[in-house]
PDB file of C-alpha atoms in Angstrom:
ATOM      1  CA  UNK O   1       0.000   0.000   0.000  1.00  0.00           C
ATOM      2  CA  UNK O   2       2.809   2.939   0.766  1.00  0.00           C
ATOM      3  CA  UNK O   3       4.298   1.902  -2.577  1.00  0.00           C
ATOM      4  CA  UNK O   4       1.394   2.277  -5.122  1.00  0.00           C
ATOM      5  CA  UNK O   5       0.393   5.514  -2.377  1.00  0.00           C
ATOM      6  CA  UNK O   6       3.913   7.055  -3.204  1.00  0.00           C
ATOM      7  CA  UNK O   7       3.433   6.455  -6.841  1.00  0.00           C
ATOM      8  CA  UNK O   8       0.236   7.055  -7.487  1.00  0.00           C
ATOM      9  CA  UNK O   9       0.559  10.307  -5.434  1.00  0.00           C
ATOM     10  CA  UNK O  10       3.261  10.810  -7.832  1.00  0.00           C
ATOM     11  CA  UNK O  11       2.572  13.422 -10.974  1.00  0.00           C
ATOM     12  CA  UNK O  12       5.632  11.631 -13.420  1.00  0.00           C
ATOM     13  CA  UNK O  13       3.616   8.607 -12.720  1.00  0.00           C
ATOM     14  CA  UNK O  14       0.352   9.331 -13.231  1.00  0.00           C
ATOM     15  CA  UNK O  15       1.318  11.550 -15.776  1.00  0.00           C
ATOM     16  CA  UNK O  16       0.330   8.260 -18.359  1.00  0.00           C
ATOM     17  CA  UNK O  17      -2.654   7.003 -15.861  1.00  0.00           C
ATOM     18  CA  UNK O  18      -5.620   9.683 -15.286  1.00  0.00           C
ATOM     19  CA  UNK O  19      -3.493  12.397 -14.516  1.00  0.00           C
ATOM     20  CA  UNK O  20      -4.309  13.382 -11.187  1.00  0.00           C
ATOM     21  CA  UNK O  21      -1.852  12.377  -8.406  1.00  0.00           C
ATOM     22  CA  UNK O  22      -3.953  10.365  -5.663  1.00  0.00           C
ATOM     23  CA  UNK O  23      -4.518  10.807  -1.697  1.00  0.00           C
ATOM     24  CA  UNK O  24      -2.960   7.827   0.249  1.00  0.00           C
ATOM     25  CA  UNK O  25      -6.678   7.102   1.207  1.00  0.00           C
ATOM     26  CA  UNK O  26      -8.260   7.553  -2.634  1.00  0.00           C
ATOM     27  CA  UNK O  27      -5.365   5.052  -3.879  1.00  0.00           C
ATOM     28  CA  UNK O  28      -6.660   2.081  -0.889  1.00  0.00           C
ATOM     29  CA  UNK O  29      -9.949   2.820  -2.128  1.00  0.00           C
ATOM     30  CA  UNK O  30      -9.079   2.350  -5.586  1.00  0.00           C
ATOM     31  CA  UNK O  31      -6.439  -0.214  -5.954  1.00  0.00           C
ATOM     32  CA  UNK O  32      -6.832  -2.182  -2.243  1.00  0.00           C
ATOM     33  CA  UNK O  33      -9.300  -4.708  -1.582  1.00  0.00           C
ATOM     34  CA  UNK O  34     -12.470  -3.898  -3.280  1.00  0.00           C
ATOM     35  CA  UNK O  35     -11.314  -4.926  -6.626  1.00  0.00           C
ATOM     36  CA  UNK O  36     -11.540  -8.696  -6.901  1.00  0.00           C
ATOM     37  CA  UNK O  37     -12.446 -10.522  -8.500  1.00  0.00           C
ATOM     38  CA  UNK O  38     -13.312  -8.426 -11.106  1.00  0.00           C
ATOM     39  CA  UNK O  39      -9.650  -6.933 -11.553  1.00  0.00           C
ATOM     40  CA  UNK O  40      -6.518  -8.729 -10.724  1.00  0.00           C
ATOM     41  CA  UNK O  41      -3.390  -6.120  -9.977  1.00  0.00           C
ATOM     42  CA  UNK O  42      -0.040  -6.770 -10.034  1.00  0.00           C
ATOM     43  CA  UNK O  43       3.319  -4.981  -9.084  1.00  0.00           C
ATOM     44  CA  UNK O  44       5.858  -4.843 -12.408  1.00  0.00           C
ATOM     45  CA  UNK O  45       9.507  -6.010 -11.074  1.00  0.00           C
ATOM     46  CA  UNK O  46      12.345  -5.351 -12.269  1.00  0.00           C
ATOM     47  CA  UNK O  47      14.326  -7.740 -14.788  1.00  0.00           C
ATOM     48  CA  UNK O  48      17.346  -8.135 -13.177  1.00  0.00           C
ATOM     49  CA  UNK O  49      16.403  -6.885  -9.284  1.00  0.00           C
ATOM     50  CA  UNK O  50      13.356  -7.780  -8.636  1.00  0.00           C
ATOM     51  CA  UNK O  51      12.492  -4.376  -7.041  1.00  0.00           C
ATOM     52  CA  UNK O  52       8.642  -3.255  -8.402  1.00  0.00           C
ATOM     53  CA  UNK O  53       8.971  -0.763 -10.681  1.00  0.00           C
ATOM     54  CA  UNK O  54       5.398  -0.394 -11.811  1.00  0.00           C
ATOM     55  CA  UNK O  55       1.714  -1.445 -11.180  1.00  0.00           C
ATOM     56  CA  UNK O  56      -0.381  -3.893 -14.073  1.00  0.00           C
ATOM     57  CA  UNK O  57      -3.952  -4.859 -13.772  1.00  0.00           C
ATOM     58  CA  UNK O  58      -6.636  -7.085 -15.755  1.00  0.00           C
ATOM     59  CA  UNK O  59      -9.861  -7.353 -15.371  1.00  0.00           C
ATOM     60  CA  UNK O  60     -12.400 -10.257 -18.145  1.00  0.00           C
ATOM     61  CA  UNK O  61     -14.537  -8.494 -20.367  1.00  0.00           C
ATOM     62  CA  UNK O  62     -16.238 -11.442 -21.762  1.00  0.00           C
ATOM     63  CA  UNK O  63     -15.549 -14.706 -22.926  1.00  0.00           C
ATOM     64  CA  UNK O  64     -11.612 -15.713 -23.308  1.00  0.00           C
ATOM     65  CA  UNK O  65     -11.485 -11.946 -23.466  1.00  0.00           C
ATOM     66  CA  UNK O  66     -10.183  -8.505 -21.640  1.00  0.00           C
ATOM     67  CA  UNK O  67      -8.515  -5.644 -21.021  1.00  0.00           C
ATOM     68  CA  UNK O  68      -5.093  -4.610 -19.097  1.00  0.00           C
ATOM     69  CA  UNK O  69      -3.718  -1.574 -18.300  1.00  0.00           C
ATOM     70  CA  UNK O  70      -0.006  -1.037 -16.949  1.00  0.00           C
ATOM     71  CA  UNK O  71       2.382   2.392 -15.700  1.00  0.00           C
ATOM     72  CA  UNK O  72       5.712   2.048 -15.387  1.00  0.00           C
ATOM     73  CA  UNK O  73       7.506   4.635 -12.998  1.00  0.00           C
ATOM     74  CA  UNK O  74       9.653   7.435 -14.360  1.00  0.00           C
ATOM     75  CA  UNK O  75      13.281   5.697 -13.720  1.00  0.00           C
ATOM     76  CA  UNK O  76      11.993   2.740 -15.363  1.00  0.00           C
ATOM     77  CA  UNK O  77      10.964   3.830 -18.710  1.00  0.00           C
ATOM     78  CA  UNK O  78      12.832   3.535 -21.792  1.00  0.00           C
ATOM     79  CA  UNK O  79      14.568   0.180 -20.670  1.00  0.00           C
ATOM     80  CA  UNK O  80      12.350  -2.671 -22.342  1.00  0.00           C
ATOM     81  CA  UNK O  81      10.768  -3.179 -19.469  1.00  0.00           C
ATOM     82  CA  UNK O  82       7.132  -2.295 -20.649  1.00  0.00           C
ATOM     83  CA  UNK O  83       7.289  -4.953 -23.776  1.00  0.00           C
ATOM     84  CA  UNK O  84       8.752  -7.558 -21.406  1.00  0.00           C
ATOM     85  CA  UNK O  85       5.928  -7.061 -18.219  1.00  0.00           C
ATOM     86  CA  UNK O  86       3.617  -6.898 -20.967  1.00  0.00           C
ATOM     87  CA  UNK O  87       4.773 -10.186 -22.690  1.00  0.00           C
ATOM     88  CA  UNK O  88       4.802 -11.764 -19.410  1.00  0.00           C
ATOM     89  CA  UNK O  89       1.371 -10.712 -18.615  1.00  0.00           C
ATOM     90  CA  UNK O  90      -0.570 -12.556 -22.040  1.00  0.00           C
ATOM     91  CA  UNK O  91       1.291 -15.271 -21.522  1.00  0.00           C
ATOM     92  CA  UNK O  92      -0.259 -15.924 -18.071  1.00  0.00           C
ATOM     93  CA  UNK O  93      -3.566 -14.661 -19.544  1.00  0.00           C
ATOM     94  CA  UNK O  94      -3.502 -16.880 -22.894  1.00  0.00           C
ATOM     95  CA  UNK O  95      -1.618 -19.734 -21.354  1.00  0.00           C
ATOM     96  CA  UNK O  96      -2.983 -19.931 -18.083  1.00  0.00           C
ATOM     97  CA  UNK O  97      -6.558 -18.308 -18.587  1.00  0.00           C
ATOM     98  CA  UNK O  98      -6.981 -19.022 -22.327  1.00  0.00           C
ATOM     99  CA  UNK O  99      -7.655 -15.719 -23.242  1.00  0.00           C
ATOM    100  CA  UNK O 100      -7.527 -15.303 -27.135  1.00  0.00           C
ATOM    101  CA  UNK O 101      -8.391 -11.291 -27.306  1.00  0.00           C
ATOM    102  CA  UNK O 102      -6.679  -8.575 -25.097  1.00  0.00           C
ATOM    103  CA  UNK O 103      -7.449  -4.721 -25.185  1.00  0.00           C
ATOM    104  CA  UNK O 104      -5.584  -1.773 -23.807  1.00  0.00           C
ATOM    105  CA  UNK O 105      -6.092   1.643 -24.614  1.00  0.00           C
ATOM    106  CA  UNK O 106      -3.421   3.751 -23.901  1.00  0.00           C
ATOM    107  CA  UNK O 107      -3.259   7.792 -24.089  1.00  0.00           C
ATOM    108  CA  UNK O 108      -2.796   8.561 -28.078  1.00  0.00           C
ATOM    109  CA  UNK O 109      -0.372  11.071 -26.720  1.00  0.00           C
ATOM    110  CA  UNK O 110       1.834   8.691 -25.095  1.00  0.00           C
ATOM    111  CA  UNK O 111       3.952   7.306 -27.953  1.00  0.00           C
ATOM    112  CA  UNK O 112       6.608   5.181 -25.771  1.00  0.00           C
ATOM    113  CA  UNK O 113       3.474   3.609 -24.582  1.00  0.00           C
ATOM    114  CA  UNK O 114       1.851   2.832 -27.940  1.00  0.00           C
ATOM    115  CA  UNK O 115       5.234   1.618 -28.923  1.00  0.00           C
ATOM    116  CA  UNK O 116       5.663  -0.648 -26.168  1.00  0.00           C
ATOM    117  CA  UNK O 117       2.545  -2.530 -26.613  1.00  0.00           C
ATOM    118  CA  UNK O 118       3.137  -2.856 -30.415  1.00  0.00           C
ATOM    119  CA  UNK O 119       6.545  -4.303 -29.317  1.00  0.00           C
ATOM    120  CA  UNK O 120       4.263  -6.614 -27.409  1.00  0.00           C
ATOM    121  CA  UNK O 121       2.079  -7.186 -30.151  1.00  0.00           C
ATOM    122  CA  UNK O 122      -0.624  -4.665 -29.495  1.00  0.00           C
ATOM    123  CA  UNK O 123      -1.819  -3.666 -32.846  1.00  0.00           C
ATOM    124  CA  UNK O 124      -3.855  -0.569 -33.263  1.00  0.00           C
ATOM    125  CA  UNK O 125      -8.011  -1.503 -33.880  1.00  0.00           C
ATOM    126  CA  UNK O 126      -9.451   1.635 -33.704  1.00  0.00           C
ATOM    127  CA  UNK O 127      -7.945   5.234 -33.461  1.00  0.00           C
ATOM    128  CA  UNK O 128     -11.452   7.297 -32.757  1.00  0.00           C
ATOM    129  CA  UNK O 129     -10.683  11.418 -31.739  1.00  0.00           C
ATOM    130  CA  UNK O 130     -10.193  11.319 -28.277  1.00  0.00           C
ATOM    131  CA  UNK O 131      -9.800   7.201 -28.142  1.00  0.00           C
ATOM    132  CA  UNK O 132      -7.362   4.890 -28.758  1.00  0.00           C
ATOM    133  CA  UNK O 133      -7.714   0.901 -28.895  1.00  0.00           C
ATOM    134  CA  UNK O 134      -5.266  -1.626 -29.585  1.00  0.00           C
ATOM    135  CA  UNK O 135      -5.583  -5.279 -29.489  1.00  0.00           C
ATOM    136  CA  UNK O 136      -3.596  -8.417 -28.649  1.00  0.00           C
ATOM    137  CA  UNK O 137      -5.275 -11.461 -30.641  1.00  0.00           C
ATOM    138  CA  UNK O 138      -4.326 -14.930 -30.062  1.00  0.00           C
ATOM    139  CA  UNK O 139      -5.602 -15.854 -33.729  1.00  0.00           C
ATOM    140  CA  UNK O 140      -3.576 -12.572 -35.262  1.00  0.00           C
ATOM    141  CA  UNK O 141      -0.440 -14.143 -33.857  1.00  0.00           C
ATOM    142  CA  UNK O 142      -1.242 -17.685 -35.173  1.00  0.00           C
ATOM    143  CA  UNK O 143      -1.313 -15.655 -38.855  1.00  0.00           C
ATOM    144  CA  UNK O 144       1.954 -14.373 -38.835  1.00  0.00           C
TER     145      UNK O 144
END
Protein backbone atom coordinates (compact mmCIF):
# COMPACT_ATOMS: atom_id res chain seq x y z
CA UNK A 1 0.00 0.00 0.00
CA UNK A 2 2.81 2.94 0.77
CA UNK A 3 4.30 1.90 -2.58
CA UNK A 4 1.39 2.28 -5.12
CA UNK A 5 0.39 5.51 -2.38
CA UNK A 6 3.91 7.06 -3.20
CA UNK A 7 3.43 6.45 -6.84
CA UNK A 8 0.24 7.06 -7.49
CA UNK A 9 0.56 10.31 -5.43
CA UNK A 10 3.26 10.81 -7.83
CA UNK A 11 2.57 13.42 -10.97
CA UNK A 12 5.63 11.63 -13.42
CA UNK A 13 3.62 8.61 -12.72
CA UNK A 14 0.35 9.33 -13.23
CA UNK A 15 1.32 11.55 -15.78
CA UNK A 16 0.33 8.26 -18.36
CA UNK A 17 -2.65 7.00 -15.86
CA UNK A 18 -5.62 9.68 -15.29
CA UNK A 19 -3.49 12.40 -14.52
CA UNK A 20 -4.31 13.38 -11.19
CA UNK A 21 -1.85 12.38 -8.41
CA UNK A 22 -3.95 10.37 -5.66
CA UNK A 23 -4.52 10.81 -1.70
CA UNK A 24 -2.96 7.83 0.25
CA UNK A 25 -6.68 7.10 1.21
CA UNK A 26 -8.26 7.55 -2.63
CA UNK A 27 -5.37 5.05 -3.88
CA UNK A 28 -6.66 2.08 -0.89
CA UNK A 29 -9.95 2.82 -2.13
CA UNK A 30 -9.08 2.35 -5.59
CA UNK A 31 -6.44 -0.21 -5.95
CA UNK A 32 -6.83 -2.18 -2.24
CA UNK A 33 -9.30 -4.71 -1.58
CA UNK A 34 -12.47 -3.90 -3.28
CA UNK A 35 -11.31 -4.93 -6.63
CA UNK A 36 -11.54 -8.70 -6.90
CA UNK A 37 -12.45 -10.52 -8.50
CA UNK A 38 -13.31 -8.43 -11.11
CA UNK A 39 -9.65 -6.93 -11.55
CA UNK A 40 -6.52 -8.73 -10.72
CA UNK A 41 -3.39 -6.12 -9.98
CA UNK A 42 -0.04 -6.77 -10.03
CA UNK A 43 3.32 -4.98 -9.08
CA UNK A 44 5.86 -4.84 -12.41
CA UNK A 45 9.51 -6.01 -11.07
CA UNK A 46 12.34 -5.35 -12.27
CA UNK A 47 14.33 -7.74 -14.79
CA UNK A 48 17.35 -8.14 -13.18
CA UNK A 49 16.40 -6.89 -9.28
CA UNK A 50 13.36 -7.78 -8.64
CA UNK A 51 12.49 -4.38 -7.04
CA UNK A 52 8.64 -3.26 -8.40
CA UNK A 53 8.97 -0.76 -10.68
CA UNK A 54 5.40 -0.39 -11.81
CA UNK A 55 1.71 -1.45 -11.18
CA UNK A 56 -0.38 -3.89 -14.07
CA UNK A 57 -3.95 -4.86 -13.77
CA UNK A 58 -6.64 -7.09 -15.76
CA UNK A 59 -9.86 -7.35 -15.37
CA UNK A 60 -12.40 -10.26 -18.15
CA UNK A 61 -14.54 -8.49 -20.37
CA UNK A 62 -16.24 -11.44 -21.76
CA UNK A 63 -15.55 -14.71 -22.93
CA UNK A 64 -11.61 -15.71 -23.31
CA UNK A 65 -11.48 -11.95 -23.47
CA UNK A 66 -10.18 -8.50 -21.64
CA UNK A 67 -8.52 -5.64 -21.02
CA UNK A 68 -5.09 -4.61 -19.10
CA UNK A 69 -3.72 -1.57 -18.30
CA UNK A 70 -0.01 -1.04 -16.95
CA UNK A 71 2.38 2.39 -15.70
CA UNK A 72 5.71 2.05 -15.39
CA UNK A 73 7.51 4.64 -13.00
CA UNK A 74 9.65 7.44 -14.36
CA UNK A 75 13.28 5.70 -13.72
CA UNK A 76 11.99 2.74 -15.36
CA UNK A 77 10.96 3.83 -18.71
CA UNK A 78 12.83 3.54 -21.79
CA UNK A 79 14.57 0.18 -20.67
CA UNK A 80 12.35 -2.67 -22.34
CA UNK A 81 10.77 -3.18 -19.47
CA UNK A 82 7.13 -2.30 -20.65
CA UNK A 83 7.29 -4.95 -23.78
CA UNK A 84 8.75 -7.56 -21.41
CA UNK A 85 5.93 -7.06 -18.22
CA UNK A 86 3.62 -6.90 -20.97
CA UNK A 87 4.77 -10.19 -22.69
CA UNK A 88 4.80 -11.76 -19.41
CA UNK A 89 1.37 -10.71 -18.62
CA UNK A 90 -0.57 -12.56 -22.04
CA UNK A 91 1.29 -15.27 -21.52
CA UNK A 92 -0.26 -15.92 -18.07
CA UNK A 93 -3.57 -14.66 -19.54
CA UNK A 94 -3.50 -16.88 -22.89
CA UNK A 95 -1.62 -19.73 -21.35
CA UNK A 96 -2.98 -19.93 -18.08
CA UNK A 97 -6.56 -18.31 -18.59
CA UNK A 98 -6.98 -19.02 -22.33
CA UNK A 99 -7.66 -15.72 -23.24
CA UNK A 100 -7.53 -15.30 -27.13
CA UNK A 101 -8.39 -11.29 -27.31
CA UNK A 102 -6.68 -8.57 -25.10
CA UNK A 103 -7.45 -4.72 -25.18
CA UNK A 104 -5.58 -1.77 -23.81
CA UNK A 105 -6.09 1.64 -24.61
CA UNK A 106 -3.42 3.75 -23.90
CA UNK A 107 -3.26 7.79 -24.09
CA UNK A 108 -2.80 8.56 -28.08
CA UNK A 109 -0.37 11.07 -26.72
CA UNK A 110 1.83 8.69 -25.09
CA UNK A 111 3.95 7.31 -27.95
CA UNK A 112 6.61 5.18 -25.77
CA UNK A 113 3.47 3.61 -24.58
CA UNK A 114 1.85 2.83 -27.94
CA UNK A 115 5.23 1.62 -28.92
CA UNK A 116 5.66 -0.65 -26.17
CA UNK A 117 2.55 -2.53 -26.61
CA UNK A 118 3.14 -2.86 -30.42
CA UNK A 119 6.55 -4.30 -29.32
CA UNK A 120 4.26 -6.61 -27.41
CA UNK A 121 2.08 -7.19 -30.15
CA UNK A 122 -0.62 -4.66 -29.49
CA UNK A 123 -1.82 -3.67 -32.85
CA UNK A 124 -3.85 -0.57 -33.26
CA UNK A 125 -8.01 -1.50 -33.88
CA UNK A 126 -9.45 1.63 -33.70
CA UNK A 127 -7.94 5.23 -33.46
CA UNK A 128 -11.45 7.30 -32.76
CA UNK A 129 -10.68 11.42 -31.74
CA UNK A 130 -10.19 11.32 -28.28
CA UNK A 131 -9.80 7.20 -28.14
CA UNK A 132 -7.36 4.89 -28.76
CA UNK A 133 -7.71 0.90 -28.90
CA UNK A 134 -5.27 -1.63 -29.58
CA UNK A 135 -5.58 -5.28 -29.49
CA UNK A 136 -3.60 -8.42 -28.65
CA UNK A 137 -5.28 -11.46 -30.64
CA UNK A 138 -4.33 -14.93 -30.06
CA UNK A 139 -5.60 -15.85 -33.73
CA UNK A 140 -3.58 -12.57 -35.26
CA UNK A 141 -0.44 -14.14 -33.86
CA UNK A 142 -1.24 -17.68 -35.17
CA UNK A 143 -1.31 -15.66 -38.86
CA UNK A 144 1.95 -14.37 -38.84
Amino acid sequence: MDLLAQWFGSPDFVACWGGVPMSRDQVAQMYVGRRRPHVESYLVPAQCSGTPVGYAQYWHAGVAEGGVDMVLGPQARGRGLGPDAACALLAHLGGNLGWRRVTVDPLRENLRAVRAWEKAGFRKVSNEADDLLMEFSSSAVRRE
